[in-house]
CSV table of C-alpha atoms in Angstrom, one decimal:
chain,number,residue,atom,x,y,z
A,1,UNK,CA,108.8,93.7,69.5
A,2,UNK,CA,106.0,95.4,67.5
A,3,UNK,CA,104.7,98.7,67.6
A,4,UNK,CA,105.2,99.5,71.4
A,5,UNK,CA,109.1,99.7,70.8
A,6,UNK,CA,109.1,101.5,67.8
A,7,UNK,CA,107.0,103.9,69.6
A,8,UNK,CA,108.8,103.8,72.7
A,9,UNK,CA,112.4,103.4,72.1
A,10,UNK,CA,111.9,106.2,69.1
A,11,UNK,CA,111.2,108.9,71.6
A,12,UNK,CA,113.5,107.7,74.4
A,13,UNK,CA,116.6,107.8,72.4
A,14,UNK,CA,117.5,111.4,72.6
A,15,UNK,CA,118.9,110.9,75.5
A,16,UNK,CA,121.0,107.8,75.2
A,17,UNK,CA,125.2,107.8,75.3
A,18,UNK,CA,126.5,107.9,71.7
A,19,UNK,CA,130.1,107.3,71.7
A,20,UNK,CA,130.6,103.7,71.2
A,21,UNK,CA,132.9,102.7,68.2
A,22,UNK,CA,134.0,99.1,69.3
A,23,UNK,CA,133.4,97.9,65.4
A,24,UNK,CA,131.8,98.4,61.8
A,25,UNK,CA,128.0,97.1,62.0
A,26,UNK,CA,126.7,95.0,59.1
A,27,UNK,CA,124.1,95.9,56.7
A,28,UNK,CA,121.9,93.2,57.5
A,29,UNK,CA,122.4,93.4,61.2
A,30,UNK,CA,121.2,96.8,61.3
A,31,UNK,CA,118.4,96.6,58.8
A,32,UNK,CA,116.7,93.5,61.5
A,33,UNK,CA,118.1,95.5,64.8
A,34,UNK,CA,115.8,98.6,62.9
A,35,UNK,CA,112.9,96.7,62.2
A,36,UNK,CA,112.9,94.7,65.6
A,37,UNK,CA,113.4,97.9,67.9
A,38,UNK,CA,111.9,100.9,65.6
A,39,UNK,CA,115.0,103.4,66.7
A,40,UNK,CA,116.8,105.3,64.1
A,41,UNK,CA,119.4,103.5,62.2
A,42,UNK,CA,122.2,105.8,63.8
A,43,UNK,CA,121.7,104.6,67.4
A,44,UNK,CA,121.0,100.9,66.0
A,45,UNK,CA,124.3,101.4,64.5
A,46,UNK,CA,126.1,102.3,67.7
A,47,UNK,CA,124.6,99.7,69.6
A,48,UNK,CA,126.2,97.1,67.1
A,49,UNK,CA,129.3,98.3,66.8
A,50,UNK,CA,129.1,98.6,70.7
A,51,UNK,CA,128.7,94.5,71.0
A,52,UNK,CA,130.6,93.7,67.9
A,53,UNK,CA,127.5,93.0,65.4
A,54,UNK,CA,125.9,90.6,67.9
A,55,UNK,CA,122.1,91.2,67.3
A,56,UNK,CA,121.1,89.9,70.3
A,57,UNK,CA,123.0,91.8,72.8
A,58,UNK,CA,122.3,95.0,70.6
A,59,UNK,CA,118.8,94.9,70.8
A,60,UNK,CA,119.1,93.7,74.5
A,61,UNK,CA,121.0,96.7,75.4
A,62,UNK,CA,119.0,99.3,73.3
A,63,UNK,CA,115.6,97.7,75.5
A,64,UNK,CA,117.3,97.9,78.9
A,65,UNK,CA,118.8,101.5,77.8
A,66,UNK,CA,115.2,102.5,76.8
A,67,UNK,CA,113.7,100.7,80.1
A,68,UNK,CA,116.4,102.7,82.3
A,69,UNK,CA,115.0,106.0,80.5
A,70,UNK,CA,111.0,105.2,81.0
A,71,UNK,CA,111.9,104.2,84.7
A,72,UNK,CA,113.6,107.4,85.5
A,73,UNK,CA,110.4,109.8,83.7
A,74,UNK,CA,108.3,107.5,85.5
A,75,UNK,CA,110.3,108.4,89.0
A,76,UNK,CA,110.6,111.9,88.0
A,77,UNK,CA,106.5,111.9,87.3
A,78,UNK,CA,105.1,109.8,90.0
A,79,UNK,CA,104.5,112.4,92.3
A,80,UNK,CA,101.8,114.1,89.8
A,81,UNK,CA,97.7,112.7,90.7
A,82,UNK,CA,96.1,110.5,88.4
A,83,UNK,CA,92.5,110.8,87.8
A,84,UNK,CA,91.9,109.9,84.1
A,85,UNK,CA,92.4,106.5,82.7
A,86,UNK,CA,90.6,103.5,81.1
A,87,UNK,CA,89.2,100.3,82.1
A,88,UNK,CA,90.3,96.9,79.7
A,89,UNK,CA,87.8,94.1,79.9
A,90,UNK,CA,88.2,90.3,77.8
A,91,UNK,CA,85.8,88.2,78.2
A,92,UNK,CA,86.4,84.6,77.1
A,93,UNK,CA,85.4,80.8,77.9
A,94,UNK,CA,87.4,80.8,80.6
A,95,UNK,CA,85.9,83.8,82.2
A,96,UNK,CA,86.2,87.7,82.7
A,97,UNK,CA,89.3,90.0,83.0
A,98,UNK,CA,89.1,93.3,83.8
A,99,UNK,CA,91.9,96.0,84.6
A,100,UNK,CA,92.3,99.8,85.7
A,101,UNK,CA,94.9,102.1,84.0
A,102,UNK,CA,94.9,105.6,85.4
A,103,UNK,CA,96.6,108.9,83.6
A,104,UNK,CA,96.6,112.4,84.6
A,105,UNK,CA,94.8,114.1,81.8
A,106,UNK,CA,91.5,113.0,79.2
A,107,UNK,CA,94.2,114.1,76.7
A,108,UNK,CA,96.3,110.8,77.2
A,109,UNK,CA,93.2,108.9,78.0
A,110,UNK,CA,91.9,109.6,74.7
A,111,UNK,CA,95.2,108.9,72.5
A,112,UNK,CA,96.1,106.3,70.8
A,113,UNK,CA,98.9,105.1,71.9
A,114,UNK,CA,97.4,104.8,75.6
A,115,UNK,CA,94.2,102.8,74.5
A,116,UNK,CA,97.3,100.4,73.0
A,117,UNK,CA,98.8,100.2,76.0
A,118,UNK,CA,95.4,99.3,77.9
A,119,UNK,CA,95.0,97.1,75.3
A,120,UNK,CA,97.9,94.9,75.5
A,121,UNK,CA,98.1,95.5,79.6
A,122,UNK,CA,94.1,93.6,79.6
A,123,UNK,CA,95.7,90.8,77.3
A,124,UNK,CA,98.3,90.1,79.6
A,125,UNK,CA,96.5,90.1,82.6
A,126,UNK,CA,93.9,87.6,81.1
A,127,UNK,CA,96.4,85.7,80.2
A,128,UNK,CA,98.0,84.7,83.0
A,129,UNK,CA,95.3,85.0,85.4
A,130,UNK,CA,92.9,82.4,83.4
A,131,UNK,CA,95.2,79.9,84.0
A,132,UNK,CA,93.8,79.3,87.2
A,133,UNK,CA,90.2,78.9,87.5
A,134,UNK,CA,89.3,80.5,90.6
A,135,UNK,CA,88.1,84.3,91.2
A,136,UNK,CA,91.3,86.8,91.7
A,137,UNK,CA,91.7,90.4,92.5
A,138,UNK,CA,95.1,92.1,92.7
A,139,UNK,CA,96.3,95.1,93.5
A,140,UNK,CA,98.9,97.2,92.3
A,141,UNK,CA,102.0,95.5,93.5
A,142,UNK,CA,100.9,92.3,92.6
A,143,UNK,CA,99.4,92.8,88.7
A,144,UNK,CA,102.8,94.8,88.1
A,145,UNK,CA,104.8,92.1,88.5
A,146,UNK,CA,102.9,89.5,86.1
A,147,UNK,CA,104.9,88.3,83.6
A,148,UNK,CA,104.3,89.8,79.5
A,149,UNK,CA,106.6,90.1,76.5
A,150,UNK,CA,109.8,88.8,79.0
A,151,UNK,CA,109.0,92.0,81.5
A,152,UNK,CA,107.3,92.8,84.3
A,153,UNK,CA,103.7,94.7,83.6
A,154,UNK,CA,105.2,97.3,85.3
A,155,UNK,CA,108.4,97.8,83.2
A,156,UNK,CA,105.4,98.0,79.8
A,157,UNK,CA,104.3,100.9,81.5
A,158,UNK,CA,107.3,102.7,82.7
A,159,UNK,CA,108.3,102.0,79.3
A,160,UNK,CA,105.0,104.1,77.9
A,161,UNK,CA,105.5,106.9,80.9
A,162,UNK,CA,109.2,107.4,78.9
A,163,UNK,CA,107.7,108.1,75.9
A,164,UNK,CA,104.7,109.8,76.5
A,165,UNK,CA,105.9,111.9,79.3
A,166,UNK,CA,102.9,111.9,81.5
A,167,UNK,CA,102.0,109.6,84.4
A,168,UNK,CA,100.1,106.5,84.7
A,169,UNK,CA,99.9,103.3,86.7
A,170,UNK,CA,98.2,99.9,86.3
A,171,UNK,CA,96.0,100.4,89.3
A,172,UNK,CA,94.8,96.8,89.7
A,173,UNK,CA,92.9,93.4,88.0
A,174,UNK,CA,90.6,91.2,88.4
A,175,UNK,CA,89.0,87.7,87.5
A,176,UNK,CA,86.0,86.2,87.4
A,177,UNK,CA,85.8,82.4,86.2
A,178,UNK,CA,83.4,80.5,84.2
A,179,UNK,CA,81.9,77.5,85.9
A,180,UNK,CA,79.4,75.3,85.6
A,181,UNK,CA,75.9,76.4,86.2
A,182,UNK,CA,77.7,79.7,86.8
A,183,UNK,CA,76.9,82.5,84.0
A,184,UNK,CA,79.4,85.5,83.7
A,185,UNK,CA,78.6,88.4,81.4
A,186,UNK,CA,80.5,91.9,81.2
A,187,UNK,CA,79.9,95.3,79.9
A,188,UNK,CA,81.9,98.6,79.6
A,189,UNK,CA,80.0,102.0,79.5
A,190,UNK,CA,81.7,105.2,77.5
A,191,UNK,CA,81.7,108.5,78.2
A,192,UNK,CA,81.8,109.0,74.5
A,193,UNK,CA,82.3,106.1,71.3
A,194,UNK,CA,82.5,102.1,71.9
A,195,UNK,CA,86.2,101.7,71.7
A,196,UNK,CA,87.1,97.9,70.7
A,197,UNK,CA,90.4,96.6,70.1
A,198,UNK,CA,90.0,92.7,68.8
A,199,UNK,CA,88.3,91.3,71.4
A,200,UNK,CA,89.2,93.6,74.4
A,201,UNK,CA,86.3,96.6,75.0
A,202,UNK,CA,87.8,100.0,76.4
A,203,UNK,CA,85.9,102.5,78.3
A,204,UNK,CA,85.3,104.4,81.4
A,205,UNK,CA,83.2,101.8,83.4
A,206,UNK,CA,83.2,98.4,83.7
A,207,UNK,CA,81.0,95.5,85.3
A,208,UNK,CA,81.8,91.9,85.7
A,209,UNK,CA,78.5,90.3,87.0
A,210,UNK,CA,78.2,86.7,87.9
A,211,UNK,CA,75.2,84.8,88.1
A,212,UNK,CA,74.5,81.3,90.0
A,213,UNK,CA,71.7,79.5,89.2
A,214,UNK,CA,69.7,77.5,92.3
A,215,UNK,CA,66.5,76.3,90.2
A,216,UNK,CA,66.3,74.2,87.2
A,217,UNK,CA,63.1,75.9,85.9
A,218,UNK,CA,65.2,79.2,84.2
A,219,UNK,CA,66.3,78.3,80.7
A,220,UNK,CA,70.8,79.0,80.0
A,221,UNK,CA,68.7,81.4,77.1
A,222,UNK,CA,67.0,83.3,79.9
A,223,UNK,CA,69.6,83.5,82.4
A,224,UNK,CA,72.0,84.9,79.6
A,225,UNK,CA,69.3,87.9,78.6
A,226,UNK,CA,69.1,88.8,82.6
A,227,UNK,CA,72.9,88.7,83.7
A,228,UNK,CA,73.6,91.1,80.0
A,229,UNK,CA,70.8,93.5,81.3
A,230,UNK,CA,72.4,93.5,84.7
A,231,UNK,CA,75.5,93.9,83.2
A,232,UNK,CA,74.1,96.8,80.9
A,233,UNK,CA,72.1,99.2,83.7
A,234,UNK,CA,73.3,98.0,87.1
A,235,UNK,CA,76.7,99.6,87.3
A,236,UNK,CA,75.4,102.8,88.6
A,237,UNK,CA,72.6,101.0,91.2
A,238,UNK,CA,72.7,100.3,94.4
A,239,UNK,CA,73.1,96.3,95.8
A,240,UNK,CA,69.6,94.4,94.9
A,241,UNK,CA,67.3,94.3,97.6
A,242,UNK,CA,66.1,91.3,99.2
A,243,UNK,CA,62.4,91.9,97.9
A,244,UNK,CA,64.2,91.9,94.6
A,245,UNK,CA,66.2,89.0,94.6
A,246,UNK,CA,63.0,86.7,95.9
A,247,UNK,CA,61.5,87.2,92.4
A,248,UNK,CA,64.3,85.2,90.7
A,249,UNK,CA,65.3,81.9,90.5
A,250,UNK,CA,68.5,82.3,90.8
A,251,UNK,CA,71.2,84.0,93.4
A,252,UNK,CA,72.8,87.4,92.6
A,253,UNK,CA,76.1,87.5,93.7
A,254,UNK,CA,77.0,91.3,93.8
A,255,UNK,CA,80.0,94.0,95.3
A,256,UNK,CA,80.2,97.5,94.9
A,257,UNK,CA,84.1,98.4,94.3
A,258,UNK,CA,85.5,98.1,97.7
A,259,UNK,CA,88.5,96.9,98.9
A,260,UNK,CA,87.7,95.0,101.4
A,261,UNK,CA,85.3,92.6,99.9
A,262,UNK,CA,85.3,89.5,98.0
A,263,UNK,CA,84.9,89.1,94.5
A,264,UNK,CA,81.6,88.8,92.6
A,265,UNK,CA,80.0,91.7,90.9
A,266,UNK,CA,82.8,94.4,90.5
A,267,UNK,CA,82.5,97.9,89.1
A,268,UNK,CA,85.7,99.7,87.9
A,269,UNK,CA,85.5,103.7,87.4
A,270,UNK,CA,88.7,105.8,87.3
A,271,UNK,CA,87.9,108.5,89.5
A,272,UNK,CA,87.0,108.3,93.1
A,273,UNK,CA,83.7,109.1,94.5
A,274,UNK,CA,83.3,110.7,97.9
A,275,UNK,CA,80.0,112.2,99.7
A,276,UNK,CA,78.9,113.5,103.2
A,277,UNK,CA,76.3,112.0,105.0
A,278,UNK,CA,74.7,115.9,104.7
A,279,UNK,CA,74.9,118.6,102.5
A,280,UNK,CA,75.3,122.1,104.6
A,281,UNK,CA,73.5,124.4,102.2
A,282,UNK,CA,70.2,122.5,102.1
A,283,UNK,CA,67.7,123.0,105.1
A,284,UNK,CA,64.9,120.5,106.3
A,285,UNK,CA,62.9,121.6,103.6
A,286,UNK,CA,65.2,120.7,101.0
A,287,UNK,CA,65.4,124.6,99.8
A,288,UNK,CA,69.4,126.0,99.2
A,289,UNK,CA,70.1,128.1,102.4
A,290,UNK,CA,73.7,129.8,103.0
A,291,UNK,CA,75.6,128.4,106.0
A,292,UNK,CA,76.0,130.6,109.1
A,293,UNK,CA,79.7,130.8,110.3
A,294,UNK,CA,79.0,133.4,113.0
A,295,UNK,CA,80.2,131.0,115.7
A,296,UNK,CA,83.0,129.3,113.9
A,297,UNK,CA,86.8,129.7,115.1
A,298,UNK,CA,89.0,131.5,113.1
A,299,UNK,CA,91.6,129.7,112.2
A,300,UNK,CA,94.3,129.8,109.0
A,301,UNK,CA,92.7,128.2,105.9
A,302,UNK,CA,94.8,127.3,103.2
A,303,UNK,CA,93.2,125.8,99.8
A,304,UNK,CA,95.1,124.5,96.6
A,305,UNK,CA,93.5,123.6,93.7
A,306,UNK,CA,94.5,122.6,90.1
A,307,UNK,CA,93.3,122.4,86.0
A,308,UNK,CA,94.4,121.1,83.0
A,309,UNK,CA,93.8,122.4,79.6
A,310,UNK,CA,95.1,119.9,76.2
A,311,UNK,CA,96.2,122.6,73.6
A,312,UNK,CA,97.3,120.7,70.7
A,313,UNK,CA,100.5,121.0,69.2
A,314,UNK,CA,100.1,124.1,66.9
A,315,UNK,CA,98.1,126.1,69.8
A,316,UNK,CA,101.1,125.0,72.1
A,317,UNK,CA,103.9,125.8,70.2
A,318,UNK,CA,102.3,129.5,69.2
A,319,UNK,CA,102.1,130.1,73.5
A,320,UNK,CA,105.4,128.4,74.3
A,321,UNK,CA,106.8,130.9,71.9
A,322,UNK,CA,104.1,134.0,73.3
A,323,UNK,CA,103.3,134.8,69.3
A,324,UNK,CA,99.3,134.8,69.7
A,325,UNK,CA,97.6,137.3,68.3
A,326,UNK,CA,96.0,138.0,71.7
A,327,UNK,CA,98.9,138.7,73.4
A,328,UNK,CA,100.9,137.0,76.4
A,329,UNK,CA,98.2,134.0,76.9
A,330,UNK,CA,100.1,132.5,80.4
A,331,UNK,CA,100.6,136.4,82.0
A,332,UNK,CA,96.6,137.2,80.8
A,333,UNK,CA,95.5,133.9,82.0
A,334,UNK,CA,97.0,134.3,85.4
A,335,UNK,CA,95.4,137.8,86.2
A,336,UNK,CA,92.1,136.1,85.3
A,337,UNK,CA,92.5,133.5,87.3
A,338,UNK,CA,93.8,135.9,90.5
A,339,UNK,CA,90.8,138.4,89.8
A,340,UNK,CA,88.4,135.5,89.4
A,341,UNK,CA,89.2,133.6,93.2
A,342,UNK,CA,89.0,137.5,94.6
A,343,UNK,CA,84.7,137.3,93.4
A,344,UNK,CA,84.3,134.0,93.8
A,345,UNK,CA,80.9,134.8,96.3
A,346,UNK,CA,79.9,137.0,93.1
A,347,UNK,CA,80.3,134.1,91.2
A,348,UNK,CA,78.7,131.0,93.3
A,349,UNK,CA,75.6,131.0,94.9
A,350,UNK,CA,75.7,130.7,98.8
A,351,UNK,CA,79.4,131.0,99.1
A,352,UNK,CA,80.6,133.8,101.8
A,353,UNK,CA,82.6,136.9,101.1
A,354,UNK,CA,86.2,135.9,102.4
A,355,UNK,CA,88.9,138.8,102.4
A,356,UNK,CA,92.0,136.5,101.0
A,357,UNK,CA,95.6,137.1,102.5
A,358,UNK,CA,97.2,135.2,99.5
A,359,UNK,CA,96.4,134.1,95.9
A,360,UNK,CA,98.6,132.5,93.6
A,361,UNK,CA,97.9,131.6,90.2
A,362,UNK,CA,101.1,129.4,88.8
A,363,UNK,CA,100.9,127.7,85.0
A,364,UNK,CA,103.2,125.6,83.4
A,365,UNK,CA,103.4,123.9,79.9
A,366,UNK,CA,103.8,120.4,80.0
A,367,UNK,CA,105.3,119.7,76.5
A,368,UNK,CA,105.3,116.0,76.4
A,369,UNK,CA,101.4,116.6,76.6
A,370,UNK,CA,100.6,120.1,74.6
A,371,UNK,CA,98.7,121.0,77.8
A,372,UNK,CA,99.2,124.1,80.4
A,373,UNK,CA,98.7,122.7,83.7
A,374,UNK,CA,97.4,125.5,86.7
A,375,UNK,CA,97.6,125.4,90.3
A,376,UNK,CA,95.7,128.4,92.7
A,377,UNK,CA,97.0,129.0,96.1
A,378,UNK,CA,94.3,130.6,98.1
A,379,UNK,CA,95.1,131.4,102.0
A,380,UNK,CA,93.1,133.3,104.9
A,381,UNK,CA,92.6,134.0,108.5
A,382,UNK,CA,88.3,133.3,108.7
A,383,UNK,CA,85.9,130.9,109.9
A,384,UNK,CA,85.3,129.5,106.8
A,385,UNK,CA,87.7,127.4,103.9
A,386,UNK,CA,88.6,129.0,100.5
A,387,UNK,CA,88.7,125.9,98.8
A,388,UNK,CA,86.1,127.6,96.3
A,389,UNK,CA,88.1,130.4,95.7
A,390,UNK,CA,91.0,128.6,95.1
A,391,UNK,CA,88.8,126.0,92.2
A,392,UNK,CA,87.3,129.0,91.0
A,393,UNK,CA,91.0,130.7,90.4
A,394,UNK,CA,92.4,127.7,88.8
A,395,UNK,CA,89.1,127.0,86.3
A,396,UNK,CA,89.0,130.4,85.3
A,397,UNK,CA,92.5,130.3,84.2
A,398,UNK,CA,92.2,127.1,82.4
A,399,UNK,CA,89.0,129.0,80.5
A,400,UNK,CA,91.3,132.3,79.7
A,401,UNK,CA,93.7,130.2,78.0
A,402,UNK,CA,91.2,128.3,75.9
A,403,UNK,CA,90.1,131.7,74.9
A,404,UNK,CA,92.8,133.5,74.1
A,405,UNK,CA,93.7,130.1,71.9
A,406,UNK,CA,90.6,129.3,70.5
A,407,UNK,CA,91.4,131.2,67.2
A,408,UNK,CA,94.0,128.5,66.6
A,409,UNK,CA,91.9,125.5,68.4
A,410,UNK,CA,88.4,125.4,69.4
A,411,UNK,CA,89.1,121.2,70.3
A,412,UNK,CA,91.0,122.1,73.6
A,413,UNK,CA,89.9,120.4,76.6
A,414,UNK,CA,89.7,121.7,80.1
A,415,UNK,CA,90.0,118.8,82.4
A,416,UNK,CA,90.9,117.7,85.8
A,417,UNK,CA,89.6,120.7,88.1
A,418,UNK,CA,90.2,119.1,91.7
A,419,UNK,CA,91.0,120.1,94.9
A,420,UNK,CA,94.9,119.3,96.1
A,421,UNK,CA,94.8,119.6,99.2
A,422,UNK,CA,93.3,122.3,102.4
A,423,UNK,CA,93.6,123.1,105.9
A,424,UNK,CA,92.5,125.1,108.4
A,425,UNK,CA,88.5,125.0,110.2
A,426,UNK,CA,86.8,122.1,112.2
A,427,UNK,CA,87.8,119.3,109.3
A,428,UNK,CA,91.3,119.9,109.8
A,429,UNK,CA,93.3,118.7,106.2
A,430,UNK,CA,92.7,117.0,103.5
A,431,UNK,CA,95.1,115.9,100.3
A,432,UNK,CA,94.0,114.8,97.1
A,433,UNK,CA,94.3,110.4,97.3
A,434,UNK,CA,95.4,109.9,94.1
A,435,UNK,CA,95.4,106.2,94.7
C-alpha cells in the first residue's frame, strides 16, 4: 500500500466513525493492518474489532472509508480553478508517455507529496497504455478510469485531494510508440530544478517529438542528435516551415497542443495561453497609445479577479490567530487592496480613470494549504471594463500580506493572479476555463 496510504489515510481519519466494539483485535493483526495502511493504531484497532480480526476486510474497509472521505473534499473542492500543476513523462522501448496533473496553487505544485502523486499517476498511465503499440491520446474521462493499484486513476487522486485539501485533476495522457525506422525522443523544461523520480522527469513542459525517417543516407546516430535538439528548443516554436523541412532527410511529424488534432509532436503546459489578433494600446507605428472610449456605450461592467499567497505554517498559524507584530494582517491587507483598485490609472500606464460603484476585497485562509486566498470585486457604469482595477486590488492584497509577514517568512509565494470572470462593454462575458 506504501507511502500514499500512510500519507493519505493518516490525515483522512479524523473524521471517521469510532464506535465499533464487535471484538478484541490481535496483536499481530494490528501491528500488519498498521504497517499496510499507515493509520494510527487506535483506528486500525476499531476497524478489526469491527470485522472480528479479519485483516482483509479491515484494511478493505479503512481504504473505502478513506476513499469515501477524499471523494467528498474532492466534491466539496471541485468548483475551485486549477492553473498550476506538473507534467509526468517515461520514456521507454516501447515508446513515450506523457501526462498533465493540474493544482490550484505553485505551493502544491512544488510539494512533495504532489510530485509523488505525478509520479506514480505517469507510471500507471505508461503502463497500461504501452500495451498497445499504436499512438493514444485521452482525455480526462477516459485516463481516470485506467486501472492502478486495484482503483481507478481517479480514485488515486481523490484519494490525494482528501488529504491534501486542495484541488487537482489528471487532466489527460498521451502515447507515442516506438517503431521501426521511427525515432521518439522526449524532454521536459523547468521553471526551476530538473526534478527526476527513477525514470519518470517532472516539470512544467513537455514535448514528445517523433521522427520518420524517408532516406537511407541519415545515420540512427544522427537522427537521434536532431529529434533530442528538437525535443530540447522546439517546444516554444512555431510548426517547421516547408523551406525547413526540405533540408532534411527525413519527415517531421509535428502538433501544437490542440484538441482536435492527431497525435505526433505534443506539447503539454499547465496553464492556458490566449491572445488577440491586435493589441489596442499599440498604434501603426508600434508606439503604446491610450485607447479612446469617447464613443463607447455605457454599459454595467463588472470584474472579478483572484491571488494566492503560500504562507508557511508558522506565518499562518501567527495570522489565523491575528498575533503579528504588525497588527491585523487580513483587515490591513484588505484596505490595501480596496485603496489600491481605487488608483489603479495611477498605477498602470494607459489605463483610464474609472469612478467604481463597488469594490470588494474578500480573503480567506485555506488551512489545508497555509495560504490566504483573495478575490476583488470591482463594478461600474462606463464605457470601459475594470478588469484592471479589480487584478490590481487583488495583487496588492496578496503583496500586503507578504509584507506584513515577511518578518516571520520572506519564502512566501504570491501566485495565481487571474481574472475570474467580467461583463459588461462590446465583448460581453467571460469566465475563467479552468479546464
Amino acid at each position: 500500500m506504501g507511502r500514499f496510504l500512510a500519507s493519505s489515510l493518516n490525515l483522512l481519519w479524523k473524521g471517521f466513525p469510532r464506535n465499533y466494539s464487535v471484538g478484541q483485535a490481535s496483536k499481530s493483526n494490528l501491528s500488519q493492518l498498521r504497517k499496510r495502511t499507515g493509520v494510527p493504531l487506535k483506528n486500525c484497532r476499531e476497524a478489526l474489532e469491527k470485522f472480528n480480526n479479519n485483516l482483509e476486510e479491515a484494511e478493505k474497509w479503512l481504504i473505502e472509508e478513506a476513499q469515501k472521505q477524499g471523494w467528498a473534499r474532492a466534491d466539496k473542492l471541485q468548483s475551485r480553478s486549477m492553473s498550476q500543476g506538473l507534467v509526468g513523462l517515461i520514456q521507454s522501448r516501447t515508446g513515450a508517455t506523457m501526462i498533465e496533473v493540474n493544482c490550484e496553487t505553485d505551493f502544491v505544485a512544488r510539494n512533495e507529496k504532489f510530485k509523488d502523486l505525478v509520479y506514480r499517476l505517469t507510471v500507471a498511465c505508461h503502463s497500461n497504455l504501452q500495451k498497445d503499440t499504436y499512438k493514444k491520446s485521452l482525455q480526462q474521462e477516459e485516463v481516470n478510469s485506467l486501472p492502478s493499484e486495484n482503483r481507478k486513476l481517479s480514485d488515486i487522486v481523490a484519494l490525494e485531494v482528501g488529504a491534501i485539501g486542495e484541488n487537482m485533476k489528471l487532466r489527460r495522457a498521451v502515447f507515442l510508440p516506438s517503431s521501426e525506422g521511427q525515432y521518439v525522443n522526449s524532454y521536459v523544461h523547468n521553471s526551476d530544478k530538473k526534478v527526476v523520480i527513477k525514470d519518470c522527469h517532472l516539470g512544467r513542459y513537455g514535448v514528445i517529438l517523433s521522427v520518420e525517417k524517408t532516406a537511407g543516407t541519415e545515420t540512427t546516430e544522427s537522427v537521434e542528435a536532431i529529434t533530442t535538439d528538437l525535443a530540447v528548443t522546439g517546444w516554444n516554436t512555431p510548426p517547421f516551415s516547408t523551406e525547413r523541412q526540405k533540408k532534411f532527410l527525413f519527415h517531421t511529424s509535428i502538433q501544437p497542443m490542440r484538441k482536435d488534432q492527431t497525435i505526433g509532436y505534443r506539447s503539454f503546459h499547465t496553464t492556458s495561453l490566449r491572445m488577440n489578433d491586435k493589441l489596442t494600446h499599440l498604434g501603426s507605428d508600434g508606439k503604446a497609445k491610450m485607447v479612446d472610449v469617447g464613443a463607447k456605450d455605457e454599459t454595467v461592467r463588472t470584474a472579478v479577479a483572484c491571488a494566492s499567497i503560500s504562507l508557511g505554517k508558522k506565518a499562518f498559524s501567527l495570522v489565523e490567530a491575528n498575533k503579528t507584530k504588525k497588527g491585523d494582517v487580513l483587515s490591513v491587507a484588505q484596505l490595501a487592496g480596496i485603496m489600491a483598485a481605487k488608483r489603479t490609472s495611477e498605477l498602470i500606464p494607459l489605463c483610464h480613470n474609472i469612478g467604481l460603484s463597488k469594490l470588494s476585497v474578500d480573503l480567506s485562509l485555506q488551512r489545508d494549504s497555509y495560504s490566504v486566498y483573495i478575490e476583488c470585486e470591482a463594478k461600474a457604469v462606463g464605457k470601459t471594463g475594470v478588469e484592471m482595477e479589480a487584478i490590481t486590488g487583488a495583487s496588492v492584497a496578496a503583496i500586503t500580506v507578504y509584507d506584513m509577514c515577511k518578518a516571520v517568512n520572506k519564502e512566501m509565494v504570491i501566485s495565481n493572479i487571474r481574472l475570474l470572470s467580467k461583463t459588461g462593454g462590446k465583448s460581453g462575458e467571460y469566465k475563467f476555463d479552468q479546464c
